[in-house]
Short mmCIF file of C-alpha atoms in Angstrom, two decimals:
data_model
loop_
_atom_site.label_atom_id
_atom_site.label_comp_id
_atom_site.label_asym_id
_atom_site.label_seq_id
_atom_site.Cartn_x
_atom_site.Cartn_y
_atom_site.Cartn_z
CA MET P 1 165.69 96.34 122.68
CA VAL P 2 162.50 97.39 121.19
CA VAL P 3 159.40 96.73 123.39
CA LYS P 4 156.43 95.50 121.44
CA GLU P 5 153.36 97.41 122.31
CA GLU P 6 150.07 95.56 122.91
CA PRO P 7 147.67 96.36 119.99
CA THR P 8 144.87 98.57 121.17
CA LEU P 9 141.44 97.05 120.85
CA SER P 10 138.64 98.86 119.13
CA ALA P 11 135.49 99.80 121.02
CA PHE P 12 133.50 97.13 119.01
CA GLU P 13 136.13 94.38 119.79
CA ARG P 14 136.10 95.31 123.52
CA LYS P 15 132.37 95.12 123.57
CA ARG P 16 132.51 91.71 121.83
CA GLN P 17 134.95 90.28 124.38
CA GLU P 18 132.69 91.53 127.26
CA ASN P 19 129.69 89.86 125.69
CA ILE P 20 131.60 86.57 125.45
CA LYS P 21 132.64 86.71 129.08
CA GLN P 22 129.08 87.51 130.13
CA ASN P 23 127.60 84.53 128.05
CA ASN P 24 130.14 82.15 129.52
CA ALA P 25 129.30 83.16 133.03
CA ILE P 26 125.61 82.75 132.36
CA LEU P 27 126.16 79.30 130.89
CA LYS P 28 128.29 78.27 133.95
CA GLY P 29 125.53 79.45 136.26
CA ILE P 30 122.93 77.42 134.42
CA GLU P 31 125.10 74.29 134.59
CA SER P 32 125.73 74.66 138.31
CA THR P 33 121.98 75.22 139.01
CA ALA P 34 121.08 72.09 136.89
CA ASP P 35 123.56 69.95 138.75
CA LYS P 36 121.92 70.95 142.13
CA ILE P 37 118.43 70.23 140.84
CA ILE P 38 119.26 67.02 138.88
CA PRO P 39 122.37 65.30 140.12
CA ALA P 40 124.32 63.44 137.63
CA LYS P 41 123.59 59.68 137.59
CA PRO P 42 126.61 57.48 138.51
CA SER P 43 128.07 55.71 135.54
CA PRO P 44 127.01 52.02 135.45
CA LYS P 45 129.64 49.36 136.03
CA ARG P 46 130.63 47.45 132.93
CA THR P 47 129.83 43.76 133.30
CA PRO P 48 131.16 41.25 130.83
CA ALA P 49 128.48 39.99 128.54
CA LYS P 50 127.44 36.41 128.82
CA ARG P 51 127.86 34.30 125.62
CA ASN P 52 124.84 32.44 124.64
CA ARG P 53 125.97 28.94 123.92
CA THR P 54 122.71 27.72 122.58
CA ALA P 55 122.63 25.50 119.58
CA PRO P 56 122.88 27.19 116.20
CA SER P 57 119.70 25.54 115.16
CA SER P 58 117.66 28.34 116.74
CA ARG P 59 118.79 30.77 114.04
CA VAL P 60 116.37 31.55 111.26
CA LYS P 61 117.74 30.58 107.91
CA ARG P 62 117.35 33.34 105.34
CA GLU P 63 115.67 32.44 102.00
CA VAL P 64 117.39 33.10 98.84
CA ALA P 65 115.67 35.87 96.85
CA VAL P 66 114.24 34.74 93.56
CA PRO P 67 115.39 37.01 90.68
CA ASN P 68 112.43 38.91 89.18
CA THR P 69 112.22 41.83 86.82
CA THR P 70 109.46 43.48 88.94
CA ARG P 71 110.78 46.24 91.27
CA VAL P 72 110.04 45.25 94.89
CA THR P 73 109.33 47.85 97.48
CA ARG P 74 111.12 47.37 100.86
CA SER P 75 108.84 46.79 103.76
CA SER P 76 109.72 46.03 107.44
CA GLN P 77 108.82 42.72 108.90
CA ARG P 78 107.53 44.45 112.09
CA GLY P 79 105.15 46.61 110.02
CA THR P 80 103.78 43.65 108.08
CA ALA P 81 103.48 41.35 111.20
CA ILE P 82 99.92 40.79 112.51
CA ASN P 83 100.46 38.64 115.65
CA GLY P 84 104.25 38.54 115.80
CA SER P 85 104.48 34.84 114.97
CA ASP P 86 107.55 33.61 113.03
CA ASP P 87 105.41 32.90 109.91
CA ASN P 88 104.11 36.50 109.74
CA LEU P 89 107.71 37.94 110.23
CA LYS P 90 108.79 36.31 106.98
CA ARG P 91 108.94 38.54 103.89
CA LYS P 92 105.98 38.45 101.48
CA SER P 93 106.47 36.74 98.21
CA PRO P 94 107.21 38.86 95.14
CA ALA P 95 103.77 38.13 93.82
CA ASP P 96 102.08 39.44 96.90
CA LEU P 97 104.24 42.58 96.94
CA GLN P 98 103.45 43.26 93.32
CA ALA P 99 99.70 42.90 94.00
CA GLN P 100 100.06 45.32 96.99
CA ASN P 101 101.86 47.93 94.92
CA GLU P 102 99.26 47.72 92.13
CA GLN P 103 96.49 48.28 94.74
CA ALA P 104 98.30 51.31 96.19
CA ARG P 105 98.88 52.71 92.67
CA ALA P 106 95.12 52.34 91.81
CA LYS P 107 94.22 54.46 94.98
CA ARG P 108 96.35 57.33 93.77
CA SER P 109 95.10 57.31 90.25
CA ARG P 110 92.65 60.00 88.93
CA ILE P 111 89.16 58.76 88.10
CA SER P 112 87.65 60.14 84.98
CA GLY P 113 83.84 60.37 84.42
CA ASP P 114 81.01 61.09 86.86
CA LEU P 115 81.02 60.25 90.52
CA LYS P 116 77.84 59.79 92.67
CA LEU P 117 78.32 61.25 96.12
CA ASP P 118 76.39 58.28 97.49
CA ASP P 119 79.11 55.97 96.22
CA ILE P 120 82.11 57.97 97.57
CA PRO P 121 81.38 58.99 101.29
CA VAL P 122 84.25 59.53 103.47
CA GLU P 123 84.34 56.88 106.17
CA GLY P 124 83.95 57.88 109.77
CA ARG P 125 81.14 58.84 112.22
CA LYS P 126 81.89 62.51 111.51
CA TRP P 127 80.75 62.18 107.93
CA GLU P 128 77.87 59.72 108.19
CA SER P 129 75.44 62.35 106.87
CA SER P 130 77.65 63.81 104.15
CA VAL P 131 75.10 63.65 101.31
CA GLU P 132 72.16 64.69 103.53
CA GLY P 133 74.17 67.72 104.75
CA LEU P 134 74.37 69.09 101.22
CA SER P 135 70.65 69.71 101.25
CA LEU P 136 71.37 72.71 103.50
CA LEU P 137 73.41 74.33 100.71
CA LYS P 138 70.96 74.14 97.94
CA GLY P 139 70.13 77.43 96.27
CA LEU P 140 73.59 78.99 97.00
CA SER P 141 74.80 81.32 94.29
CA VAL P 142 78.40 82.21 93.36
CA ARG P 143 79.63 84.69 95.95
CA GLY P 144 82.86 85.63 94.32
CA ALA P 145 83.01 88.25 91.63
CA GLN P 146 83.29 87.16 88.07
CA PRO P 147 84.55 90.13 86.13
CA GLY P 148 82.88 90.58 82.70
CA VAL P 149 80.34 87.71 83.16
CA ARG P 150 76.89 89.18 82.56
CA THR P 151 74.14 88.22 85.01
CA PHE P 152 71.38 89.71 82.89
CA ASP P 153 70.57 88.82 79.25
CA GLU P 154 68.98 91.92 77.89
CA GLU P 155 67.88 90.49 74.59
CA ASP P 156 66.06 87.60 76.04
CA GLU P 157 64.54 89.59 78.84
CA ILE P 158 63.25 92.21 76.49
CA LYS P 159 61.69 89.60 74.17
CA ALA P 160 60.03 87.80 77.04
CA THR P 161 58.42 91.02 78.40
CA THR P 162 54.80 91.42 77.44
CA ASP P 163 53.97 94.67 79.13
CA LYS P 164 54.50 97.38 76.65
CA THR P 165 55.38 100.10 79.15
CA LEU P 166 57.90 97.80 80.87
CA LYS P 167 59.31 96.65 77.59
CA ASP P 168 59.73 100.27 76.36
CA LEU P 169 61.53 101.09 79.62
CA LYS P 170 63.92 98.14 79.30
CA LEU P 171 64.65 99.20 75.70
CA ARG P 172 65.47 102.73 76.82
CA MET P 173 67.61 101.77 79.76
CA SER P 174 69.52 99.07 77.74
CA GLY P 175 70.15 101.75 75.15
CA LEU P 176 72.20 103.93 77.46
CA LYS P 177 75.83 104.20 76.13
CA LEU P 178 79.06 104.72 77.93
CA TYR P 179 80.51 108.29 77.73
CA GLU P 180 82.89 108.35 74.71
CA LYS P 181 84.61 111.68 74.88
CA TRP P 182 87.35 110.29 77.07
CA PRO P 183 88.07 106.68 78.08
CA VAL P 184 87.20 105.67 81.69
CA ALA P 185 91.00 105.60 82.51
CA ASP P 186 91.25 109.29 81.83
CA ILE P 187 88.35 110.44 83.94
CA LYS P 188 89.86 110.22 87.43
CA LEU P 189 87.85 112.37 89.76
CA VAL P 190 89.78 111.81 93.08
CA PRO P 191 93.01 110.20 94.10
CA GLN P 192 91.66 107.40 96.18
CA ARG P 193 88.66 105.04 96.37
CA ILE P 194 85.34 106.67 95.60
CA TYR P 195 83.05 106.39 98.54
CA ALA P 196 80.15 108.76 97.70
CA MET P 197 78.85 110.36 94.42
CA GLY P 198 76.19 112.83 93.46
CA PHE P 199 74.59 114.31 90.38
CA HIS P 200 73.87 118.05 90.42
CA PRO P 201 70.15 118.33 89.75
CA THR P 202 70.51 120.66 86.80
CA GLU P 203 69.22 119.31 83.52
CA ASP P 204 71.36 121.58 81.37
CA LYS P 205 74.35 119.37 81.55
CA PRO P 206 75.65 116.42 83.54
CA ILE P 207 77.79 117.52 86.54
CA ILE P 208 79.08 114.80 88.68
CA PHE P 209 80.58 115.04 92.24
CA ALA P 210 82.67 112.32 93.92
CA GLY P 211 84.30 112.05 97.36
CA ASP P 212 87.00 109.67 98.21
CA LYS P 213 88.14 107.82 101.42
CA GLU P 214 90.78 110.46 102.36
CA GLY P 215 88.44 113.48 102.08
CA ALA P 216 88.97 114.78 98.54
CA MET P 217 86.09 115.99 96.43
CA GLY P 218 86.23 115.86 92.62
CA VAL P 219 83.84 117.76 90.20
CA PHE P 220 83.47 116.83 86.51
CA ASP P 221 81.43 118.66 83.85
CA ALA P 222 80.65 116.02 81.27
CA SER P 223 79.46 118.63 78.76
CA GLN P 224 83.02 119.76 77.99
CA GLU P 225 84.62 118.78 74.58
CA PRO P 226 88.17 117.39 73.95
CA ILE P 227 90.51 119.89 72.40
CA LYS P 228 92.78 118.77 69.66
CA THR P 229 96.31 119.68 70.56
CA GLU P 230 98.02 118.86 67.34
CA ASP P 231 97.28 120.24 63.72
CA ASP P 232 97.41 116.92 61.97
CA ASP P 233 95.21 115.60 59.29
CA ASP P 234 95.72 112.03 60.47
CA GLU P 235 93.23 111.44 63.20
CA GLU P 236 95.07 108.51 64.57
CA GLU P 237 98.17 110.59 65.26
CA ALA P 238 96.22 113.56 66.67
CA THR P 239 96.22 114.07 70.50
CA TYR P 240 93.59 115.59 72.58
CA SER P 241 93.51 117.50 75.82
CA ASP P 242 92.79 115.79 79.17
CA PRO P 243 89.39 116.36 80.72
CA VAL P 244 89.12 119.38 83.11
CA ILE P 245 88.49 117.99 86.51
CA SER P 246 88.38 120.02 89.70
CA ALA P 247 89.40 118.33 93.00
CA PHE P 248 89.54 119.75 96.56
CA LYS P 249 90.55 118.37 99.92
CA THR P 250 87.39 119.47 101.73
CA HIS P 251 87.52 116.86 104.58
CA SER P 252 90.20 115.16 106.52
CA ARG P 253 88.59 111.77 106.37
CA THR P 254 86.15 109.79 104.10
CA ILE P 255 83.39 111.78 102.43
CA THR P 256 80.17 109.83 102.99
CA GLY P 257 77.51 111.77 101.22
CA PHE P 258 76.46 114.58 98.92
CA LEU P 259 73.29 116.72 99.16
CA PHE P 260 72.05 119.33 96.88
CA SER P 261 69.82 122.16 98.19
CA PRO P 262 66.36 122.27 96.59
CA ALA P 263 66.44 126.13 97.23
CA ASP P 264 69.95 127.02 96.09
CA ALA P 265 71.50 125.61 93.00
CA ASN P 266 74.95 126.75 94.12
CA ALA P 267 74.82 124.94 97.57
CA VAL P 268 76.43 121.46 97.89
CA TYR P 269 76.52 119.86 101.26
CA THR P 270 78.99 116.99 102.19
CA SER P 271 79.30 114.78 105.22
CA SER P 272 82.35 112.93 106.53
CA TYR P 273 83.84 110.59 108.96
CA ASP P 274 85.75 113.52 110.36
CA SER P 275 82.42 114.42 112.24
CA SER P 276 81.58 117.45 110.12
CA ILE P 277 79.06 118.66 107.52
CA ARG P 278 80.22 121.36 105.15
CA LYS P 279 78.56 123.56 102.56
CA LEU P 280 80.18 124.33 99.31
CA ASP P 281 79.21 127.58 97.53
CA LEU P 282 79.88 126.98 93.92
CA GLU P 283 79.49 130.60 93.00
CA LYS P 284 81.78 131.94 95.71
CA SER P 285 84.07 128.81 95.64
CA VAL P 286 83.94 128.65 99.42
CA SER P 287 83.39 125.62 101.65
CA THR P 288 81.90 126.44 105.06
CA GLN P 289 81.43 124.07 108.03
CA VAL P 290 77.70 123.98 109.05
CA PHE P 291 77.96 121.30 111.65
CA ALA P 292 80.62 119.64 113.81
CA PRO P 293 80.72 118.64 117.59
CA GLU P 294 81.50 121.61 119.82
CA ASP P 295 84.16 119.53 121.47
CA ALA P 296 87.05 119.25 119.03
CA ASN P 297 88.05 115.88 120.53
CA GLU P 298 84.60 114.25 120.20
CA GLU P 299 84.34 111.60 117.53
CA LEU P 300 81.00 111.57 115.74
CA GLY P 301 81.74 110.00 112.34
CA ILE P 302 78.81 110.86 110.02
CA SER P 303 77.78 108.00 107.70
CA ALA P 304 74.96 109.52 105.58
CA LEU P 305 73.23 112.84 104.98
CA ASP P 306 69.79 114.06 103.79
CA MET P 307 67.59 117.15 103.72
CA PRO P 308 63.78 117.54 103.92
CA SER P 309 62.33 118.77 100.65
CA SER P 310 60.12 121.14 102.60
CA ASP P 311 62.87 122.88 104.64
CA PRO P 312 66.29 123.53 103.05
CA ASN P 313 67.60 124.86 106.40
CA ILE P 314 67.47 121.38 108.12
CA VAL P 315 69.98 118.64 107.60
CA ILE P 316 69.40 115.13 108.93
CA PHE P 317 72.50 112.86 109.46
CA SER P 318 73.33 109.46 110.80
CA THR P 319 76.57 108.28 112.57
CA LEU P 320 78.85 105.34 112.97
CA GLN P 321 77.52 104.98 116.62
CA GLY P 322 73.94 104.31 115.52
CA LEU P 323 72.75 107.84 116.20
CA LEU P 324 70.47 110.08 114.03
CA GLY P 325 70.81 113.90 114.22
CA ARG P 326 68.63 116.84 113.09
CA HIS P 327 70.33 120.24 112.82
CA ASP P 328 69.20 123.68 111.78
CA ILE P 329 72.16 125.22 109.96
CA ARG P 330 71.10 128.66 111.09
CA THR P 331 71.89 127.58 114.74
CA LYS P 332 75.02 126.51 116.54
CA ALA P 333 76.08 122.87 116.67
CA GLY P 334 75.20 122.44 120.28
CA ASP P 335 71.50 122.88 119.47
CA ALA P 336 71.37 119.81 117.23
CA GLU P 337 68.94 117.06 118.31
CA ILE P 338 70.67 113.64 118.41
CA TRP P 339 68.90 110.43 119.07
CA GLY P 340 70.14 106.86 119.60
CA LEU P 341 68.16 104.61 117.12
CA HIS P 342 70.44 101.58 116.67
CA ASP P 343 73.00 99.71 118.80
CA ASN P 344 75.33 99.59 115.87
CA LYS P 345 76.45 101.69 113.00
CA ILE P 346 73.88 103.15 110.73
CA GLY P 347 75.24 102.39 107.26
CA GLY P 348 72.74 104.46 105.44
CA PHE P 349 69.41 106.11 105.64
CA SER P 350 66.98 108.27 103.61
CA LEU P 351 63.98 110.60 103.98
CA HIS P 352 60.83 110.03 102.04
CA PRO P 353 61.25 112.45 99.09
CA VAL P 354 57.58 113.69 99.52
CA HIS P 355 56.81 112.99 103.08
CA SER P 356 60.11 113.91 104.62
CA HIS P 357 59.05 113.25 108.32
CA LEU P 358 59.42 109.50 107.49
CA VAL P 359 62.94 108.13 107.91
CA ALA P 360 64.19 104.61 106.88
CA THR P 361 67.35 103.52 108.53
CA ALA P 362 69.70 100.53 107.80
CA SER P 363 72.09 99.21 110.30
CA LEU P 364 74.85 96.77 111.11
CA ASP P 365 72.53 95.26 113.71
CA ARG P 366 70.72 93.53 110.68
CA THR P 367 67.49 95.73 110.74
CA MET P 368 65.71 98.19 108.62
CA LYS P 369 63.53 100.53 110.67
CA ILE P 370 61.04 103.28 109.90
CA TRP P 371 60.76 106.35 112.10
CA ASP P 372 58.36 109.27 112.33
CA LEU P 373 60.05 112.62 113.08
CA ARG P 374 56.61 114.18 113.80
CA LYS P 375 56.42 112.32 117.04
CA ILE P 376 59.44 112.60 119.37
CA GLN P 377 58.84 110.70 122.63
CA GLY P 378 60.78 109.65 125.73
CA LYS P 379 63.19 111.53 128.08
CA GLY P 380 66.88 111.94 128.36
CA ASP P 381 68.88 109.36 126.44
CA MET P 382 65.65 107.48 125.63
CA ARG P 383 64.20 110.44 123.64
CA LYS P 384 63.81 109.52 120.06
CA PRO P 385 61.36 109.54 117.04
CA ALA P 386 58.49 107.00 117.14
CA LEU P 387 59.46 103.67 115.73
CA LEU P 388 56.67 102.63 113.24
CA GLY P 389 58.07 99.24 112.25
CA GLU P 390 61.18 97.11 111.52
CA HIS P 391 62.25 94.24 109.50
CA ASP P 392 65.15 91.77 110.36
CA SER P 393 67.70 90.39 107.88
CA ARG P 394 69.92 87.47 108.21
CA LEU P 395 72.98 89.72 107.88
CA SER P 396 73.84 93.47 108.15
CA VAL P 397 71.79 95.95 106.07
CA SER P 398 73.88 98.42 104.21
CA HIS P 399 71.38 101.02 102.96
CA ALA P 400 67.66 101.84 102.94
CA SER P 401 66.55 104.17 100.13
CA TRP P 402 63.03 105.75 99.78
CA SER P 403 61.50 106.33 96.44
CA SER P 404 58.96 109.20 95.89
CA ALA P 405 56.26 106.58 95.30
CA GLY P 406 56.80 105.05 98.75
CA HIS P 407 59.18 102.10 98.02
CA ILE P 408 62.10 101.29 100.12
CA ALA P 409 65.00 99.46 98.58
CA THR P 410 67.63 97.89 100.75
CA SER P 411 70.92 95.95 100.12
CA SER P 412 72.36 93.61 102.68
CA TYR P 413 75.11 91.16 103.04
CA ASP P 414 72.73 88.19 102.77
CA ASP P 415 73.09 88.83 99.03
CA THR P 416 69.68 90.24 98.48
CA ILE P 417 67.96 93.47 97.40
CA LYS P 418 64.62 93.77 99.25
CA ILE P 419 61.97 96.11 98.03
CA TYR P 420 59.12 97.21 100.48
CA SER P 421 56.06 99.13 99.31
CA PHE P 422 54.21 101.79 101.29
CA PRO P 423 51.98 103.55 98.75
CA ASP P 424 49.73 104.99 101.50
CA ALA P 425 52.63 106.39 103.62
CA GLY P 426 51.35 109.94 103.25
CA GLN P 427 48.15 109.01 105.00
CA TRP P 428 49.75 107.47 108.11
CA LYS P 429 48.96 109.09 111.50
CA ALA P 430 51.87 110.23 113.66
CA GLY P 431 53.34 107.23 115.52
CA VAL P 432 51.27 104.58 113.68
CA ASP P 433 52.27 100.90 114.31
CA LEU P 434 53.01 99.04 111.12
CA THR P 435 52.04 95.38 111.05
CA GLU P 436 54.52 92.60 110.41
CA GLN P 437 52.79 92.00 107.07
CA GLN P 438 53.23 95.62 106.03
CA MET P 439 56.96 95.42 106.97
CA THR P 440 57.48 92.25 104.80
CA PRO P 441 59.28 92.91 101.55
CA VAL P 442 57.02 92.56 98.45
CA HIS P 443 59.99 91.70 96.28
CA GLN P 444 63.32 90.14 96.89
CA VAL P 445 66.07 89.93 94.33
CA ARG P 446 69.29 87.80 94.55
CA HIS P 447 72.34 90.06 94.14
CA ASN P 448 76.01 89.47 94.99
CA ASN P 449 76.74 92.19 97.68
CA GLN P 450 80.05 90.72 98.92
CA THR P 451 82.33 93.67 98.25
CA GLY P 452 85.18 92.76 100.52
CA ARG P 453 87.78 95.17 101.82
CA TRP P 454 88.76 97.17 98.72
CA VAL P 455 85.38 97.82 97.11
CA THR P 456 82.87 100.42 98.48
CA ILE P 457 79.71 98.90 99.83
CA LEU P 458 76.89 98.45 97.18
CA LYS P 459 73.83 100.67 97.85
CA PRO P 460 70.70 101.10 95.83
CA GLN P 461 69.90 104.73 94.75
CA TRP P 462 66.51 105.69 93.29
CA GLN P 463 65.81 108.18 90.52
CA ARG P 464 64.11 110.60 92.81
CA ARG P 465 61.79 112.44 90.31
CA PRO P 466 61.59 110.33 87.18
CA LYS P 467 60.06 112.20 84.27
CA ASP P 468 58.36 109.11 82.87
CA GLY P 469 56.76 108.35 86.31
CA LEU P 470 58.46 104.89 86.29
CA HIS P 471 60.45 104.35 89.38
CA LYS P 472 63.87 102.63 89.11
CA PHE P 473 67.15 102.42 90.94
CA ALA P 474 70.74 101.79 90.22
CA ILE P 475 73.27 99.63 92.10
CA GLY P 476 76.78 98.51 91.42
CA ASN P 477 77.46 94.98 90.22
CA MET P 478 80.56 93.03 91.41
CA ASN P 479 81.19 91.74 87.91
CA ARG P 480 82.00 95.31 86.78
CA PHE P 481 78.56 96.44 85.66
CA VAL P 482 75.86 98.79 86.91
CA ASP P 483 72.39 97.12 87.36
CA ILE P 484 69.15 99.00 86.80
CA PHE P 485 65.90 97.62 88.58
CA ALA P 486 62.34 98.59 88.51
CA ALA P 487 60.10 98.99 91.57
CA ASN P 488 58.59 95.50 90.98
CA GLY P 489 62.11 93.90 91.11
CA ASP P 490 62.47 93.40 87.37
CA GLN P 491 65.89 94.00 86.09
CA LEU P 492 65.77 96.65 83.31
CA ALA P 493 69.32 96.86 82.17
CA GLN P 494 72.90 95.81 82.86
CA LEU P 495 75.21 98.79 81.93
CA GLU P 496 78.63 98.05 80.58
CA GLY P 497 81.35 99.41 78.29
CA GLU P 498 84.90 99.21 77.14
CA GLY P 499 87.69 100.13 79.53
CA ILE P 500 85.85 99.41 82.73
CA THR P 501 88.56 97.50 84.58
CA ALA P 502 87.17 97.84 88.17
CA VAL P 503 83.77 97.58 89.92
CA PRO P 504 81.73 100.73 89.58
CA ALA P 505 80.54 100.16 93.05
CA VAL P 506 79.07 103.64 93.82
CA ALA P 507 76.16 103.99 91.40
CA HIS P 508 73.88 107.08 91.08
CA PHE P 509 70.91 108.11 89.00
CA HIS P 510 70.37 111.71 88.04
CA PRO P 511 67.21 112.88 89.78
CA THR P 512 65.20 113.46 86.56
CA MET P 513 67.36 112.54 83.50
CA ASP P 514 68.40 108.99 82.33
CA TRP P 515 71.98 109.55 83.32
CA VAL P 516 73.87 106.94 85.37
CA ALA P 517 77.16 107.39 87.04
CA GLY P 518 79.47 104.80 88.62
CA GLY P 519 82.59 105.34 90.75
CA ASN P 520 85.37 102.80 91.30
CA ALA P 521 88.21 102.10 93.78
CA SER P 522 90.64 103.91 91.57
CA GLY P 523 88.74 107.18 91.79
CA LYS P 524 87.49 106.89 88.13
CA LEU P 525 84.11 107.59 86.63
CA SER P 526 81.96 105.55 84.34
CA LEU P 527 79.09 107.55 82.88
CA TRP P 528 76.18 106.32 80.86
CA MET P 529 73.84 108.68 78.92
#
């Protein structure tokens, strides 16, 4: 007799059987515990129901429904009852139901034509002041971006300008044309979103630098010419070489600023969130670190960079912690002077191009402040430059940019560009106290500065040494333009062009030439000349 062997269980099946046993044991334990806490109620004894032998006259006789072509909606007697009386429990007549349905249908119908808000308030104590509350919203502008929608009519503005000098300036700025040698889509300077840009100060040719959010630096010489790659008489079929663009990974994190030495045309300084400042020697093709915290683990994210025009060995920098530093590149990093100026991040700052002891800072703490580096006062952690004056904004201030004539332009999240004027700044005594009136903006321009998460913050940048002596600055426009403004707040131009499919948020003027560059979130360049 053959003995049947029990089939062997696989490891998976054994594990499954064990899980079933464990789960059953857990359920039994839960049931026994529940029985102890809440004993089962004894089942009620069944009692024979007493028959009600009342007269059948107490029954309510149903009415016979009258045939009607109108479709009647069902409704419960309880829902339609008011006081529970027998009369109210009766069904409504077909005519009443039809009227009720018509009324409900009218409430759901769309109303065409104008509606006065006074006639359509929402009932309830919460909304008693609905119309009055709208008075708080008057003057609001569209906050969202509207790609391609112009916010400046150049033709009308130029015609309405009576001042000849200003009119000529508007004509010249509006006449700038988008670079045509390559389309914008082909001029990709860096792999990621452009965060900082700079024009080399040479007037021989436009050389643009760009830094992205991951520390890559791109360099583009716009004087180069496309090379035809096919010998074909038909221009439409011919193809051309791509632009020559150099890109380097000079930092490990976001590049936040470019600085060009006034004494060395081959020296380019960059700052970064990786806590370092580096110097690129264009002739030697070498990037050298000139500042970083001595402790490799110390985080000192640098948000902006500048250099006094009178001393090319000094760099001034701001940080994400609200600090301002001054460092002599000939000394070691530990010798740098660092002062706490704001409680929150300094988003941007600048030195006066002529009187470089004056510093304007813009902070997340909603203030713009002016400091004097000639007078350092206090002891220990309280040691800092003398504060000359400050101005509060409703929301955070993104950048403060000095012009060589003494203007400060700021951008802030309250959707304004504010312009301050200090023409006598060169005559200020060290540590002078500026009055509230002096710190009040002389011009204020409405401007959509709501960049969101994927667009670099909009910052005004002055033309530092304009040949025509007329001071102007550039700033990105959320509708995919670059705006040009004069020092009196008048808009001079709104630069556009074919192929611009993203916001050229990072806008820069060449220091002396009428060249404007804009960088977008795709790492691409728009150039107007």
